[in-house]
Amino acid sequence: LCGLECGLRTGLAYFQVMKVRPEMFFGMIQGDDIPVQSYMRNWSSYCFPPPPGDPNKNPYTTITYTMRKVCHTFHKGLNYQYYFPKDAEREQEEEE
């Protein structure tokens, strides 16, 4: 219920609360052979970082794997900046 309460407190029209079995989920995000698999890898990468892909098979997977740390910074998000301005500013200063 904690996740649901936190989501409701934000006042956003959307949020998600999930309970996941990691061993099953890691098996779901291993592949990168077809576009649906790549989509699932990117969609779940906030919670479950996927393994590196084969650069000869799919160069986009390699680029997203190396750039993920740059992209997954909450203080750059507009919602985070709006709802948590002090935290976003502090994290921005720490990054610089």
Coordinates of N, CA and C in Angstrom, one line a residue:
L1 N 0.8 -1.2 0.0 CA 0.0 0.0 0.0 C 0.8 1.3 0.0
C2 N 2.1 1.2 0.4 CA 2.9 2.3 0.5 C 3.1 2.9 -0.9
G3 N 3.4 2.1 -1.9 CA 3.6 2.6 -3.3 C 2.3 3.3 -3.8
L4 N 1.2 2.7 -3.5 CA -0.1 3.3 -3.9 C -0.3 4.7 -3.3
E5 N 0.0 4.7 -2.0 CA -0.2 6.0 -1.3 C 0.8 7.1 -1.8
C6 N 2.0 6.7 -2.1 CA 3.0 7.6 -2.6 C 2.5 8.1 -4.0
G7 N 2.0 7.2 -4.8 CA 1.5 7.6 -6.1 C 0.4 8.5 -6.1
L8 N -0.6 8.3 -5.2 CA -1.7 9.2 -5.0 C -1.3 10.5 -4.5
R9 N -0.3 10.6 -3.6 CA 0.1 11.8 -3.1 C 0.7 12.8 -4.1
T10 N 1.3 12.2 -5.2 CA 1.9 13.1 -6.2 C 0.8 13.9 -6.9
G11 N -0.4 13.4 -7.0 CA -1.4 14.2 -7.8 C -1.3 14.0 -9.3
L12 N -0.4 13.1 -9.7 CA -0.3 12.9 -11.2 C -1.4 12.0 -11.6
A13 N -1.7 12.1 -12.9 CA -2.8 11.3 -13.5 C -2.3 9.9 -13.7
Y14 N -1.0 9.6 -13.6 CA -0.5 8.3 -13.9 C 0.6 8.0 -12.9
F15 N 0.7 6.7 -12.6 CA 1.8 6.2 -11.8 C 1.6 4.7 -11.9
Q16 N 2.6 4.0 -11.4 CA 2.6 2.5 -11.5 C 3.2 1.9 -10.2
V17 N 2.5 0.9 -9.7 CA 3.0 0.2 -8.6 C 3.1 -1.3 -9.0
M18 N 4.3 -1.9 -8.9 CA 4.4 -3.3 -9.3 C 5.1 -4.1 -8.3
K19 N 4.8 -5.4 -8.3 CA 5.5 -6.4 -7.5 C 6.1 -7.4 -8.5
V20 N 7.4 -7.6 -8.6 CA 8.0 -8.4 -9.6 C 8.8 -9.5 -9.0
R21 N 8.8 -10.6 -9.6 CA 9.8 -11.7 -9.3 C 11.0 -11.5 -10.1
P22 N 12.1 -11.1 -9.5 CA 13.3 -10.7 -10.3 C 13.8 -11.8 -11.2
E23 N 13.8 -13.1 -10.7 CA 14.4 -14.2 -11.5 C 13.6 -14.3 -12.8
M24 N 12.3 -14.1 -12.8 CA 11.4 -14.2 -14.0 C 11.6 -13.0 -14.9
F25 N 11.7 -11.8 -14.2 CA 11.8 -10.6 -15.0 C 13.2 -10.5 -15.7
F26 N 14.3 -11.0 -15.1 CA 15.6 -10.9 -15.7 C 15.6 -11.8 -17.0
G27 N 14.9 -13.0 -16.9 CA 14.8 -13.8 -18.0 C 14.0 -13.2 -19.2
M28 N 13.1 -12.3 -18.9 CA 12.3 -11.7 -19.9 C 13.0 -10.6 -20.6
I29 N 14.0 -10.0 -20.0 CA 14.7 -8.9 -20.6 C 16.1 -9.2 -21.2
Q30 N 16.4 -10.5 -21.3 CA 17.7 -11.0 -21.8 C 17.8 -10.8 -23.3
G31 N 16.8 -11.1 -24.0 CA 16.9 -11.1 -25.5 C 16.8 -9.7 -26.1
D32 N 17.5 -9.5 -27.2 CA 17.4 -8.3 -28.0 C 17.3 -8.6 -29.5
D33 N 16.6 -9.7 -29.8 CA 16.6 -10.1 -31.2 C 15.5 -9.4 -32.0
I34 N 14.4 -9.1 -31.4 CA 13.3 -8.4 -32.1 C 12.9 -7.1 -31.4
P35 N 12.2 -6.2 -32.1 CA 11.9 -4.9 -31.5 C 11.2 -5.0 -30.2
V36 N 10.3 -5.9 -30.0 CA 9.5 -6.0 -28.8 C 10.5 -6.3 -27.6
Q37 N 11.5 -7.1 -27.8 CA 12.4 -7.4 -26.8 C 13.2 -6.2 -26.4
S38 N 13.7 -5.4 -27.4 CA 14.4 -4.2 -27.2 C 13.5 -3.2 -26.4
Y39 N 12.3 -3.1 -26.8 CA 11.3 -2.2 -26.1 C 11.2 -2.6 -24.6
M40 N 11.1 -3.9 -24.3 CA 11.0 -4.3 -22.9 C 12.2 -4.0 -22.2
R41 N 13.4 -4.2 -22.8 CA 14.7 -3.9 -22.1 C 14.7 -2.4 -21.7
N42 N 14.4 -1.6 -22.7 CA 14.4 -0.1 -22.4 C 13.4 0.3 -21.4
W43 N 12.2 -0.2 -21.5 CA 11.1 0.1 -20.6 C 11.3 -0.2 -19.2
S44 N 12.0 -1.4 -19.0 CA 12.2 -1.8 -17.6 C 13.6 -1.5 -17.1
S45 N 14.4 -0.7 -17.8 CA 15.8 -0.5 -17.4 C 15.9 0.4 -16.2
Y46 N 14.9 1.1 -15.8 CA 15.0 1.9 -14.5 C 15.1 1.0 -13.4
C47 N 14.3 -0.1 -13.4 CA 14.2 -1.0 -12.2 C 15.2 -2.2 -12.4
F48 N 15.3 -2.7 -13.6 CA 16.2 -3.9 -13.8 C 17.1 -3.6 -15.0
P49 N 18.4 -3.2 -14.7 CA 19.3 -2.9 -15.8 C 19.6 -4.2 -16.6
P50 N 19.4 -4.1 -17.9 CA 19.6 -5.3 -18.7 C 21.1 -5.5 -19.0
P51 N 21.4 -6.7 -19.4 CA 22.8 -7.0 -19.7 C 23.2 -6.4 -21.0
P52 N 24.5 -6.2 -21.2 CA 24.9 -5.6 -22.5 C 24.6 -6.6 -23.6
G53 N 24.2 -6.0 -24.8 CA 23.9 -6.8 -25.9 C 25.1 -7.0 -26.8
D54 N 24.9 -7.8 -27.8 CA 26.0 -8.1 -28.8 C 26.1 -6.9 -29.8
P55 N 27.2 -6.2 -29.8 CA 27.3 -5.0 -30.6 C 27.3 -5.3 -32.1
N56 N 27.6 -6.5 -32.5 CA 27.6 -6.9 -33.9 C 26.1 -7.2 -34.4
K57 N 25.3 -7.5 -33.4 CA 23.9 -7.9 -33.8 C 23.0 -6.7 -33.8
N58 N 23.1 -5.8 -32.7 CA 22.2 -4.7 -32.6 C 23.0 -3.5 -32.0
P59 N 23.5 -2.6 -32.8 CA 24.3 -1.5 -32.3 C 23.5 -0.6 -31.4
Y60 N 22.2 -0.5 -31.7 CA 21.4 0.4 -30.8 C 21.4 0.0 -29.4
T61 N 21.3 -1.4 -29.2 CA 21.3 -1.9 -27.8 C 22.6 -1.5 -27.1
T62 N 23.8 -1.6 -27.8 CA 25.0 -1.2 -27.2 C 25.1 0.3 -26.9
I63 N 24.5 1.1 -27.7 CA 24.5 2.6 -27.4 C 23.6 2.8 -26.2
T64 N 22.4 2.2 -26.2 CA 21.6 2.5 -25.0 C 22.2 1.9 -23.7
Y65 N 22.9 0.9 -23.8 CA 23.6 0.3 -22.6 C 24.6 1.3 -22.1
T66 N 25.4 1.9 -23.0 CA 26.5 2.8 -22.5 C 25.9 4.1 -22.1
M67 N 24.8 4.6 -22.7 CA 24.3 5.9 -22.4 C 23.2 5.9 -21.3
R68 N 22.9 4.7 -20.8 CA 21.8 4.6 -19.8 C 22.0 5.5 -18.6
K69 N 23.3 5.5 -18.0 CA 23.5 6.3 -16.8 C 23.3 7.8 -17.1
V70 N 23.6 8.3 -18.2 CA 23.3 9.7 -18.6 C 21.9 10.0 -18.7
C71 N 21.1 9.0 -19.2 CA 19.7 9.3 -19.5 C 18.8 9.1 -18.2
H72 N 19.2 8.2 -17.3 CA 18.4 7.9 -16.2 C 18.8 8.7 -15.0
T73 N 18.6 10.0 -15.1 CA 18.9 10.9 -14.0 C 17.5 11.6 -13.7
F74 N 17.0 11.4 -12.5 CA 15.7 12.0 -12.2 C 15.6 13.5 -12.2
H75 N 16.7 14.1 -11.8 CA 16.7 15.6 -11.6 C 16.5 16.3 -13.0
K76 N 16.7 15.6 -14.1 CA 16.5 16.3 -15.4 C 15.1 16.2 -15.9
G77 N 14.2 15.3 -15.2 CA 12.9 15.2 -15.6 C 12.0 16.3 -15.2
L78 N 11.0 16.7 -16.0 CA 10.2 17.9 -15.7 C 9.3 17.6 -14.5
N79 N 8.7 16.4 -14.4 CA 7.9 16.1 -13.2 C 8.6 16.2 -12.0
Y80 N 9.8 15.6 -12.0 CA 10.7 15.7 -10.8 C 11.0 17.1 -10.4
Q81 N 11.4 17.9 -11.4 CA 11.7 19.3 -11.1 C 10.5 20.1 -10.6
Y82 N 9.3 19.7 -11.0 CA 8.1 20.5 -10.6 C 7.7 20.1 -9.2
Y83 N 7.7 18.7 -8.9 CA 7.2 18.3 -7.6 C 8.3 18.3 -6.5
F84 N 9.6 18.2 -6.9 CA 10.7 18.2 -5.9 C 11.8 19.1 -6.3
P85 N 11.5 20.4 -6.4 CA 12.4 21.4 -6.9 C 13.7 21.5 -6.1
K86 N 13.7 21.4 -4.8 CA 14.9 21.4 -3.9 C 15.8 20.2 -4.2
D87 N 15.2 19.1 -4.2 CA 16.0 17.8 -4.5 C 16.6 17.9 -5.9
A88 N 15.8 18.3 -6.9 CA 16.3 18.4 -8.2 C 17.5 19.4 -8.3
E89 N 17.4 20.5 -7.7 CA 18.5 21.5 -7.7 C 19.7 20.9 -7.0
R90 N 19.5 20.3 -5.9 CA 20.6 19.7 -5.1 C 21.3 18.6 -6.0
E91 N 20.6 17.8 -6.6 CA 21.2 16.7 -7.4 C 21.9 17.3 -8.7
Q92 N 21.3 18.4 -9.2 CA 22.0 19.0 -10.3 C 23.3 19.6 -9.9
E93 N 23.4 20.2 -8.7 CA 24.7 20.7 -8.2 C 25.7 19.6 -8.0
E94 N 25.2 18.5 -7.4 CA 26.1 17.3 -7.2 C 26.6 16.7 -8.5
E95 N 25.9 16.8 -9.5 CA 26.3 16.2 -10.8 C 27.4 17.1 -11.4
E96 N 27.3 18.4 -11.2 CA 28.3 19.3 -11.8 C 29.5 19.3 -11.0

